[in-house]
Coordinates of C-alpha atoms in Angstrom, one line a residue:
M1 CA 0.0 0.0 0.2
S2 CA 1.4 3.4 -1.1
T3 CA 2.1 6.0 1.8
R4 CA -0.8 8.0 0.5
R5 CA -3.4 5.2 0.5
M6 CA -2.4 4.2 3.9
V7 CA -2.6 7.8 5.4
T8 CA -6.2 8.1 3.8
A9 CA -7.4 4.9 5.0
I10 CA -6.8 5.7 8.7
K11 CA -9.5 7.8 10.4
G12 CA -8.4 11.3 11.3
W13 CA -5.4 11.4 9.0
V14 CA -5.2 14.1 6.2
R15 CA -2.4 15.2 4.1
E16 CA -1.7 19.0 3.6
A17 CA 1.2 21.1 2.1
I18 CA 3.6 22.0 4.7
S19 CA 3.1 25.6 3.9
K20 CA -0.3 25.1 4.8
V21 CA 0.3 24.0 8.2
A22 CA 3.5 25.8 8.9
E23 CA 4.8 29.5 8.0
V24 CA 7.7 29.4 5.8
N25 CA 10.1 31.9 6.5
P26 CA 8.0 34.0 9.1
V27 CA 8.6 37.4 9.6
T28 CA 10.3 37.6 13.1
V29 CA 9.9 41.0 14.7
L30 CA 13.3 42.3 16.5
P31 CA 13.8 44.0 19.5
P32 CA 14.0 48.1 19.2
T33 CA 17.1 49.6 18.1
E34 CA 18.0 50.9 21.4
L35 CA 19.0 47.2 22.3
D36 CA 21.3 46.9 19.3
N37 CA 24.1 45.8 21.5
L38 CA 22.2 43.1 23.0
A39 CA 24.1 39.8 22.7
V40 CA 22.2 37.4 20.4
P41 CA 23.0 33.8 19.5
F42 CA 24.1 33.2 16.0
Y43 CA 24.3 29.9 14.3
E44 CA 26.2 29.0 11.2
M45 CA 25.3 25.9 9.2
A46 CA 28.2 24.1 10.8
A47 CA 26.4 24.7 14.2
I48 CA 23.8 21.9 13.4
D49 CA 24.8 18.4 14.4
E50 CA 23.5 16.4 11.5
Y51 CA 23.2 13.3 13.4
S52 CA 21.1 14.7 16.3
G53 CA 19.4 17.7 14.7
K54 CA 20.5 19.8 17.5
L55 CA 21.9 23.4 17.6
R56 CA 25.5 23.7 19.3
D57 CA 28.3 26.1 19.5
A58 CA 26.6 29.2 18.9
A59 CA 28.7 32.5 18.2
I60 CA 27.5 35.5 20.1
V61 CA 27.0 38.7 18.1
P62 CA 25.3 42.1 18.9
L63 CA 21.7 42.4 17.7
R64 CA 22.3 44.8 14.9
D65 CA 24.4 42.2 13.0
C66 CA 21.1 40.2 12.9
R67 CA 19.0 42.9 11.4
T68 CA 19.8 42.3 7.6
G69 CA 20.8 39.4 5.6
K70 CA 20.4 36.8 8.4
T71 CA 17.7 34.2 9.1
K72 CA 15.7 34.9 12.4
F73 CA 14.2 32.1 14.5
Q74 CA 12.6 31.3 17.7
N75 CA 11.9 28.4 20.0
G76 CA 9.5 25.8 18.5
D77 CA 10.9 26.4 15.0
V78 CA 12.0 24.0 12.5
L79 CA 15.4 24.8 10.4
F80 CA 16.1 23.1 7.2
A81 CA 19.1 23.9 4.9
K82 CA 18.3 24.9 1.4
I83 CA 21.7 24.5 -0.1
T84 CA 23.7 21.4 -1.4
P85 CA 25.4 19.5 0.1
C86 CA 23.9 20.6 3.2
V87 CA 20.6 19.2 2.3
Q88 CA 22.0 15.7 1.5
N89 CA 23.9 16.1 5.1
R90 CA 20.5 16.3 6.9
K91 CA 21.4 19.9 8.1
S92 CA 18.0 20.3 9.9
A93 CA 17.2 21.4 13.5
L94 CA 14.3 21.6 16.1
V95 CA 15.0 24.8 17.7
N96 CA 14.5 25.0 21.5
G97 CA 16.3 26.5 24.6
L98 CA 17.0 30.1 23.1
P99 CA 17.5 32.6 25.9
G100 CA 15.0 35.3 25.0
N101 CA 13.3 33.2 22.6
F102 CA 15.4 34.5 19.7
A103 CA 18.4 33.9 17.5
C104 CA 19.6 34.4 14.1
G105 CA 21.7 32.5 11.6
S106 CA 22.7 31.5 8.3
S107 CA 20.8 32.8 5.3
E108 CA 21.0 29.3 3.8
F109 CA 18.3 28.2 6.4
Y110 CA 14.7 27.6 5.7
V111 CA 12.7 28.5 8.6
L112 CA 9.3 26.5 9.4
R113 CA 7.2 27.6 12.0
P114 CA 4.4 25.1 13.0
G115 CA 1.0 26.2 13.3
K116 CA -1.7 24.5 15.6
R117 CA -2.2 21.6 13.7
V118 CA 1.3 20.2 13.8
M119 CA 3.6 19.5 16.8
P120 CA 7.3 20.9 16.1
E121 CA 8.7 17.7 17.0
Y122 CA 6.5 15.7 14.4
L123 CA 7.4 18.2 11.5
F124 CA 11.1 17.8 12.5
Y125 CA 11.0 14.0 12.2
F126 CA 9.1 14.1 9.0
I127 CA 11.4 16.3 7.2
R128 CA 14.8 14.2 8.2
Q129 CA 13.2 11.1 6.3
D130 CA 15.2 9.7 3.2
P131 CA 12.1 10.3 1.0
V132 CA 12.2 13.9 2.0
I133 CA 15.6 14.5 1.6
H134 CA 15.5 12.9 -1.9
A135 CA 12.7 15.0 -2.9
A136 CA 14.3 18.1 -1.9
V137 CA 17.5 17.1 -4.0
E138 CA 15.2 16.6 -7.1
S139 CA 13.6 20.1 -6.4
F140 CA 16.9 21.9 -6.8
I141 CA 17.4 24.9 -8.9
G142 CA 20.6 26.9 -9.6
T143 CA 24.0 26.4 -11.0
S144 CA 26.2 23.5 -10.2
G145 CA 27.7 23.6 -6.8
R146 CA 25.2 26.4 -5.6
Q147 CA 21.8 24.6 -6.1
R148 CA 19.0 25.2 -3.7
V149 CA 15.7 24.1 -2.8
P150 CA 13.2 26.6 -4.0
R151 CA 10.4 28.2 -1.7
T152 CA 7.8 26.4 -3.9
F153 CA 9.0 22.9 -2.6
W154 CA 7.0 23.7 0.6
D155 CA 4.0 24.1 -1.3
R156 CA 4.4 20.8 -2.9
L157 CA 5.7 18.7 -0.2
E158 CA 2.6 17.3 1.8
I159 CA 2.9 16.1 5.3
P160 CA 0.5 13.3 6.7
L161 CA -1.5 14.8 9.7
P162 CA -3.0 12.6 12.3
P163 CA -4.9 13.9 15.3
L164 CA -2.5 15.7 17.7
P165 CA -2.7 12.8 20.3
V166 CA -1.3 10.5 17.5
Q167 CA 1.3 12.9 16.7
E168 CA 2.3 13.0 20.3
R169 CA 2.4 9.1 20.4
I170 CA 4.5 9.1 17.1
V171 CA 7.1 11.7 18.7
Q172 CA 7.3 9.5 21.9
I173 CA 8.2 6.6 19.9
L174 CA 10.6 8.2 17.6
Q175 CA 12.2 10.2 20.5
K176 CA 12.8 7.0 22.4
A177 CA 14.3 5.3 19.4
D178 CA 16.5 8.4 18.8
E179 CA 17.7 8.6 22.2
I180 CA 18.9 5.0 22.2
R181 CA 20.8 5.7 18.9
Q182 CA 22.4 8.7 20.1
K183 CA 23.5 7.4 23.6
R184 CA 25.3 4.3 21.8
K185 CA 26.9 6.8 19.4
Q186 CA 28.2 8.7 22.3
A187 CA 29.3 5.6 24.1
L188 CA 31.2 4.7 21.1
E189 CA 32.9 8.3 21.0
L190 CA 33.7 7.8 24.5
A191 CA 35.6 4.7 23.9
E192 CA 37.4 6.3 21.0
A193 CA 38.2 9.2 23.2
I194 CA 39.7 7.1 25.9
R195 CA 42.2 5.6 23.3
R196 CA 43.3 8.9 22.6
T197 CA 43.6 10.0 26.1
V198 CA 45.5 6.7 27.0
F199 CA 47.9 7.6 24.1
Y200 CA 48.7 10.9 25.3
D201 CA 48.9 9.9 28.6
M202 CA 51.7 7.5 27.8
F203 CA 53.6 9.5 25.2
G204 CA 52.6 13.1 25.5
D205 CA 53.3 15.6 22.8
V206 CA 53.9 13.8 19.5
N207 CA 56.2 16.7 18.1
P208 CA 59.8 15.3 17.9
N209 CA 61.0 18.6 19.0
S210 CA 59.4 18.1 22.4
G211 CA 62.5 16.3 23.4
R212 CA 60.9 13.6 25.5
W213 CA 61.6 10.6 23.3
P214 CA 64.5 9.7 20.6
T215 CA 63.2 10.5 16.9
G216 CA 63.7 8.9 13.7
P217 CA 62.0 8.6 10.1
L218 CA 58.4 6.9 10.4
N219 CA 60.1 4.4 7.8
D220 CA 62.0 2.9 10.6
L221 CA 58.8 1.4 12.0
L222 CA 57.3 0.2 8.5
N223 CA 57.9 -2.6 6.2
P224 CA 58.8 -1.7 2.7
E225 CA 57.4 -4.6 1.0
I226 CA 54.0 -3.8 -0.3
E227 CA 52.1 -6.2 -2.8
R228 CA 51.2 -4.9 -6.3
V229 CA 48.8 -6.5 -8.7
N230 CA 46.8 -5.6 -11.8
P231 CA 43.4 -7.2 -11.4
A232 CA 42.5 -6.9 -15.0
K233 CA 45.5 -9.3 -15.9
A234 CA 45.9 -11.4 -12.7
F235 CA 42.1 -12.4 -12.2
P236 CA 39.8 -10.7 -14.7
N237 CA 36.7 -12.8 -14.0
Q238 CA 37.1 -12.9 -10.2
E239 CA 35.4 -10.5 -7.9
F240 CA 37.8 -8.7 -5.6
T241 CA 37.0 -5.9 -2.7
Y242 CA 38.4 -2.5 -3.8
I243 CA 38.9 0.4 -1.2
E244 CA 38.8 3.8 -2.4
I245 CA 39.6 7.4 -0.6
A246 CA 36.1 8.0 -0.4
G247 CA 35.2 5.2 1.5
I248 CA 37.4 6.4 4.6
R249 CA 35.1 8.1 7.2
D250 CA 35.9 9.0 10.8
F251 CA 39.1 7.1 10.5
R252 CA 37.6 3.8 9.4
I253 CA 36.8 2.1 6.2
A254 CA 33.2 2.5 6.2
E255 CA 32.4 1.7 2.3
T256 CA 34.1 -0.8 -0.1
N257 CA 32.9 -2.1 -3.6
R258 CA 33.0 -5.4 -5.2
L259 CA 34.4 -5.5 -8.7
L260 CA 35.3 -8.1 -11.3
G261 CA 39.1 -7.9 -12.0
R262 CA 38.4 -6.8 -15.7
D263 CA 36.3 -3.7 -14.4
A264 CA 39.1 -2.5 -12.0
P265 CA 40.2 1.2 -12.4
S266 CA 43.8 1.5 -13.3
R267 CA 44.6 2.9 -9.9
A268 CA 43.5 -0.3 -8.1
R269 CA 46.9 -1.8 -7.8
Q270 CA 47.8 -2.3 -3.9
V271 CA 47.1 -5.4 -2.1
V272 CA 46.4 -4.7 1.5
R273 CA 46.8 -6.7 4.7
A274 CA 45.0 -6.7 8.1
G275 CA 46.9 -4.3 10.2
D276 CA 47.9 -2.0 7.3
I277 CA 47.3 1.9 7.6
L278 CA 45.9 3.6 4.5
Y279 CA 46.9 7.2 4.5
S280 CA 45.2 9.4 1.7
M281 CA 47.9 11.5 -0.2
T282 CA 45.8 14.1 -1.8
R283 CA 44.2 17.3 -0.5
P284 CA 41.5 17.7 0.9
N285 CA 41.4 14.3 2.0
L286 CA 44.7 14.0 4.0
R287 CA 42.7 12.8 7.0
N288 CA 41.2 10.1 5.2
I289 CA 43.0 7.4 7.3
A290 CA 42.1 4.1 8.3
A291 CA 43.7 0.7 9.6
V292 CA 42.6 -2.3 7.6
P293 CA 40.6 -4.9 9.6
E294 CA 40.9 -8.5 9.5
E295 CA 37.7 -9.0 7.2
L296 CA 39.4 -6.9 4.6
D297 CA 42.7 -8.9 4.6
G298 CA 43.8 -9.3 0.9
A299 CA 41.6 -6.3 -0.5
I300 CA 43.1 -4.1 -3.1
C301 CA 43.2 0.0 -2.7
T302 CA 43.6 3.0 -4.9
T303 CA 47.4 4.1 -5.4
G304 CA 45.9 7.5 -4.0
F305 CA 46.9 5.8 -0.6
A306 CA 50.3 5.6 1.1
V307 CA 50.1 1.8 2.4
L308 CA 51.9 1.9 5.7
R309 CA 52.7 -1.8 6.9
P310 CA 54.3 -1.9 10.6
R311 CA 57.4 -3.9 10.8
M312 CA 56.2 -5.2 14.0
P313 CA 52.3 -5.7 14.0
Q314 CA 52.2 -4.8 17.7
D315 CA 53.2 -1.2 16.7
G316 CA 50.2 -0.8 14.3
P317 CA 48.1 1.1 17.2
F318 CA 51.0 3.3 18.1
I319 CA 51.6 4.0 14.3
F320 CA 47.9 4.6 13.6
E321 CA 47.7 7.2 16.5
I322 CA 51.0 9.2 15.2
V323 CA 49.7 9.5 11.6
K324 CA 46.2 10.7 12.5
S325 CA 47.4 13.3 15.0
D326 CA 47.0 16.9 14.3
Y327 CA 50.6 17.6 14.3
F328 CA 51.3 14.8 11.5
T329 CA 48.2 15.8 9.3
Q330 CA 48.8 19.5 9.5
A331 CA 52.4 19.0 8.6
M332 CA 51.3 17.0 5.5
S333 CA 48.7 19.4 4.6
Q334 CA 51.5 22.2 4.6
L335 CA 53.8 20.1 2.4
A336 CA 50.8 19.4 0.1
A337 CA 49.9 23.0 -0.1
S338 CA 53.5 23.8 -1.1
K339 CA 52.9 21.7 -4.6
S340 CA 50.7 24.4 -6.6
L341 CA 50.2 22.1 -9.6
Y342 CA 49.1 19.1 -7.7
P343 CA 48.4 19.7 -3.9
A344 CA 49.4 16.2 -2.5
V345 CA 52.3 14.4 -0.6
D346 CA 53.9 11.5 -2.0
E347 CA 54.6 8.1 0.0
P348 CA 58.6 8.8 0.3
T349 CA 57.6 12.1 2.1
I350 CA 55.3 10.3 4.5
R351 CA 57.8 7.5 5.2
H352 CA 60.7 9.8 5.9
F353 CA 58.8 12.3 8.0
Q354 CA 60.3 12.6 11.5
V355 CA 58.4 11.1 14.4
I356 CA 58.8 10.1 18.1
H357 CA 60.4 6.7 18.7
P358 CA 59.5 5.6 22.4
P359 CA 60.9 2.4 23.4
A360 CA 59.5 -0.9 21.9
P361 CA 58.1 -2.4 25.1
L362 CA 56.3 1.0 25.6
R363 CA 54.8 0.9 22.0
T364 CA 53.8 -2.7 22.4
H365 CA 51.9 -2.0 25.6
F366 CA 50.0 0.6 24.3
G367 CA 49.2 -1.6 21.2
S368 CA 47.7 -4.1 23.8
V369 CA 45.6 -1.6 25.6
A370 CA 44.4 -0.2 22.2
N371 CA 43.4 -3.6 21.0
Q372 CA 41.3 -4.2 24.0
L373 CA 39.5 -0.7 23.5
D374 CA 38.9 -1.4 19.8
S375 CA 37.3 -4.6 20.9
T376 CA 35.0 -2.8 23.1
A377 CA 34.4 -0.2 20.2
T378 CA 33.6 -3.0 17.6
E379 CA 30.8 -4.1 19.9
L380 CA 29.5 -0.7 20.5
R381 CA 29.7 0.0 16.6
T382 CA 27.5 -3.0 16.1
S383 CA 25.2 -2.1 18.9
L384 CA 25.1 1.4 17.3
L385 CA 24.2 -0.1 13.9
V386 CA 21.2 -2.1 15.4
A387 CA 19.9 1.0 17.0
E388 CA 20.3 3.0 13.8
R389 CA 18.5 0.4 11.7
T390 CA 15.5 0.2 14.2
F391 CA 15.3 4.0 14.1
A392 CA 15.2 4.3 10.4
S393 CA 12.5 1.5 10.5
L394 CA 10.3 3.3 12.9
L395 CA 10.9 6.6 10.8
S396 CA 9.8 5.0 7.6
R397 CA 6.8 3.6 9.2
A398 CA 5.7 6.7 11.4
F399 CA 4.3 8.6 8.6
T400 CA 2.2 6.0 6.7
G401 CA 0.0 5.3 9.7
E402 CA 1.5 1.8 10.0
L403 CA 3.5 2.5 13.0
T404 CA 0.3 3.4 15.2
A405 CA -2.5 1.6 13.3
E406 CA -3.4 -0.9 15.9
W407 CA -2.9 1.7 18.7
E408 CA -5.2 3.9 17.2
E409 CA -7.8 1.5 16.6
A410 CA -7.6 0.2 20.2
N411 CA -7.6 3.6 21.7
A412 CA -10.0 5.6 19.4
E413 CA -12.2 6.7 22.0
W414 CA -9.4 8.0 24.1
I415 CA -7.9 9.8 21.0
A416 CA -11.0 11.6 20.4
Q417 CA -11.1 12.7 24.0
Q418 CA -7.7 14.1 23.8
Q419 CA -8.1 15.8 20.5
E420 CA -11.1 17.6 22.1
L421 CA -8.9 18.6 24.9
H422 CA -6.3 19.8 22.6
E423 CA -8.8 22.1 21.0
R424 CA -10.0 23.3 24.3
L425 CA -6.6 23.8 25.9
P426 CA -6.1 27.4 25.4
Q427 CA -9.6 28.2 26.9
L428 CA -8.7 25.7 29.9
L429 CA -5.5 27.2 30.6
I430 CA -7.0 30.8 30.6
L431 CA -9.4 29.3 33.3
A432 CA -6.6 27.7 35.2
L433 CA -4.7 31.1 35.3
L434 CA -7.7 32.9 36.6
A435 CA -8.5 30.1 39.1
E436 CA -4.7 30.2 40.3
K437 CA -4.8 33.8 40.7
A438 CA -8.1 33.8 42.8
K439 CA -6.6 31.2 44.8
R440 CA -3.5 33.1 45.7
A441 CA -5.7 36.1 46.4
S442 CA -7.9 33.8 48.8
R443 CA -10.9 35.0 47.0
T444 CA -13.4 33.0 45.0
A445 CA -13.3 35.4 42.1
A446 CA -10.5 37.8 41.9
V447 CA -10.5 40.4 39.2
V448 CA -7.7 40.1 36.6
L449 CA -6.9 42.7 34.0
V450 CA -6.9 41.6 30.5
T451 CA -3.5 43.0 29.9
A452 CA -2.0 41.0 32.9
L453 CA -3.9 37.6 31.6
M454 CA -2.3 38.4 28.3
K455 CA 1.1 38.1 29.9
Y456 CA 0.4 35.2 31.9
V457 CA -0.6 33.3 29.1
F458 CA 2.5 34.3 27.1
L459 CA 4.6 33.3 30.0
L460 CA 3.0 30.1 30.2
Q461 CA 3.6 29.4 26.6
M462 CA 7.2 30.6 26.6
E463 CA 8.3 28.7 30.0
G464 CA 5.7 25.9 30.5
S465 CA 4.8 22.5 28.9
A466 CA 2.6 24.3 26.6
S467 CA 5.7 25.5 24.7
R468 CA 5.5 22.5 22.9
R469 CA 2.5 23.8 21.0
R470 CA 1.7 27.2 19.9
L471 CA -1.3 28.1 21.5
Y472 CA -1.5 31.9 20.4
H473 CA 0.4 33.8 18.0
F474 CA 1.9 36.7 20.1
V475 CA 3.1 40.0 18.5
P476 CA 4.5 43.1 20.0
Y477 CA 2.1 45.7 20.9
H478 CA 1.6 48.8 23.3
Y479 CA 1.6 46.7 26.3
G480 CA 3.9 43.8 25.4
P481 CA 3.0 40.4 24.0
F482 CA -0.5 40.6 22.3
A483 CA -2.8 37.7 20.8
K484 CA -6.0 38.8 19.4
E485 CA -7.2 35.0 19.3
L486 CA -7.2 35.2 23.1
Y487 CA -10.2 37.7 23.0
S488 CA -12.2 35.3 20.9
D489 CA -11.6 32.5 23.6
L490 CA -12.7 35.1 26.4
E491 CA -15.9 35.6 24.6
K492 CA -16.6 31.9 24.2
L493 CA -15.9 31.3 28.0
Q494 CA -18.1 34.1 28.8
E495 CA -21.0 32.8 26.6
E496 CA -20.7 29.5 28.5
G497 CA -21.2 31.4 31.8
L498 CA -17.7 30.5 33.0
V499 CA -16.2 34.2 33.0
R500 CA -17.6 37.7 33.1
V501 CA -15.7 40.2 30.8
D502 CA -16.3 43.9 32.0
N503 CA -15.0 47.0 30.0
D504 CA -14.5 49.6 32.1
A505 CA -14.8 52.9 29.9
E506 CA -13.8 55.3 32.4
E507 CA -10.7 53.6 33.5
E508 CA -10.0 52.2 30.0
K509 CA -9.6 48.6 31.7
T510 CA -10.9 45.4 30.6
K511 CA -11.6 43.1 33.7
I512 CA -12.0 39.4 33.8
T513 CA -13.9 37.5 36.7
L514 CA -14.7 33.7 37.2
T515 CA -18.4 33.3 37.7
D516 CA -18.9 29.6 38.5
P517 CA -16.2 28.0 40.6
A518 CA -17.8 24.7 40.8
R519 CA -18.2 24.3 37.0
I520 CA -14.8 25.5 36.6
D521 CA -13.3 23.0 38.8
A522 CA -15.0 20.2 36.8
A523 CA -13.8 21.7 33.7
L524 CA -10.2 21.8 34.8
A525 CA -10.2 18.4 36.2
V526 CA -9.3 17.0 32.7
L527 CA -6.2 19.3 32.6
P528 CA -2.8 17.2 32.7
D529 CA -1.0 17.8 36.1
E530 CA 2.0 19.2 34.4
L531 CA 0.2 21.9 32.9
K532 CA -1.5 22.6 36.4
Q533 CA 1.9 22.7 38.1
D534 CA 3.1 24.9 35.1
V535 CA 0.1 27.5 35.8
A536 CA 0.9 27.5 39.6
T537 CA 4.4 28.3 38.8
I538 CA 3.6 31.1 36.4
I539 CA 1.3 32.8 39.1
E540 CA 3.5 32.1 42.0
T541 CA 6.5 33.8 40.2
Y542 CA 4.5 36.6 38.2
G543 CA 1.2 36.9 39.9
D544 CA 1.8 39.4 42.6
L545 CA 3.6 41.9 40.3
D546 CA 1.8 44.9 39.5
H547 CA 1.2 46.0 36.1
N548 CA 4.5 48.0 35.2
A549 CA 6.7 45.3 37.0
L550 CA 5.0 42.4 35.2
L551 CA 5.7 44.2 31.6
N552 CA 9.3 45.0 32.8
A553 CA 9.9 41.3 33.8
V554 CA 8.4 40.2 30.3
Y555 CA 10.5 43.0 28.4
E556 CA 13.7 41.9 30.3
K557 CA 13.4 38.2 29.4
Y558 CA 11.8 38.6 25.8
P559 CA 13.0 41.9 24.6
T560 CA 11.6 41.3 21.0
Y561 CA 8.2 42.3 22.6
A562 CA 9.2 45.7 23.8
R563 CA 9.4 46.9 20.4
K564 CA 5.9 48.8 20.5
S565 CA 5.9 49.5 24.1
R566 CA 4.2 52.6 25.3
L567 CA 5.8 51.9 28.7
K568 CA 9.4 51.9 27.2
Q569 CA 8.4 54.8 25.2
K570 CA 7.0 57.0 27.7
G571 CA 8.8 55.5 30.8
R572 CA 5.4 55.0 32.4
S573 CA 1.9 53.1 32.0
S574 CA -1.0 54.9 30.4
K575 CA -3.4 52.3 31.6

């Protein structure tokens, strides 16, 4: 069954263009110009961890640098790279944890701001699928090397939308599988970091000029005998394993090819043995370095590699750490750069480069420790591969409806109730804030000004569990964050007889009062405990502040919303 047919066969699922359920490159209002020196996080493309989809290592720039030529985004937005090869590398991220709810970044990001019908996490996982990446690549426009995803792509790309409770269920499953995948990757990285730490604890600075150890050419530790073969002549009708420079990733042989001898490239000439170290000799691939594992013994590699075969097998781990050290690779890069016609180093240059020569027993001891760590790393790598395959399988089934079909059928009534709760949630949170305010005032029905209520709801959306969904679209206005939809919800609550809205023309104030505490308590019984706690925290933190103090607290934490403030303009409240 196709994705479309599977989705439309499940009750409550629809398909919509991304641009219909999320704003594409929305206008993000900036703080006023008097705050131009404000420190703002700035994220280049490299700041996205493509494996996890998280933002990291922000630069800090003054606000003035973000006003033109930069992408602006806020918590809850989803970023998607628009340019090759960043699209293929899955440079996408879910934005959260921004101080002040604002940051800027590369102009090569698309910003997707989810509306009320789609969870940010759900949209984030959807755009990271292989089919979406492939569709984005197929949509490229522009010249070679600078191709980009066009804005119209988001008008054509459809996202399957189940009810919000089902989206939450899918996100929970994917987040758990993703967490396992990422933790296993972190465990593998830790094992590899321990190996490097052990090396530097034993040998220290690898620069021969440090004077700690005797020095000599690398070649003294190597066996000069490397087998050469011409597969096309030696075994034209037999298959062999071929290792290319592009197959080396993260100091491992990550990819090989199986070829017939007669189809061998002219550069496929060197036979490798387990324990050999392959060192790419051309820029920009001078860090494409790997040790040959047992399973690739007898494979053939390109002559673009220097094949470094340890004279004593137990020296292999020591030599491997030396040649992939920053000191060694930077030296090779400088030597390669000095050759203007063909930026590369040759094998004699690598072999005769001066390196440290600690005593053989110490090198052997390190080799023993490294082999044990490598054994652990191999197990972790296998475990990681299983976790990645599981996550990929769940991801591929999540958006067809297949992943949750049985669960949806078994929980149809609960899903309908939760969907109703989602739709009612903004009004329930208004009631909860008013009720908590009355409770703290020790009165059955405390009067709350609509300007204060607006700020409580804004702060709840920014700082509480409700931040996972956009309840209201707040914009800067005369008295801070303003959402006109909140007035519609107040009107509905008044029609239901749950609140009274009084417009005091003389004082120019709108006052909100609860009218039926018993019915309100019954209505709030369905509100999740985490949201009740969030409401209590917001009122406890901000509920006792007067009008000006409340506005100043909002402006200090979220300066974007001070842009049109009368309080800031006049230095006093006019209401």
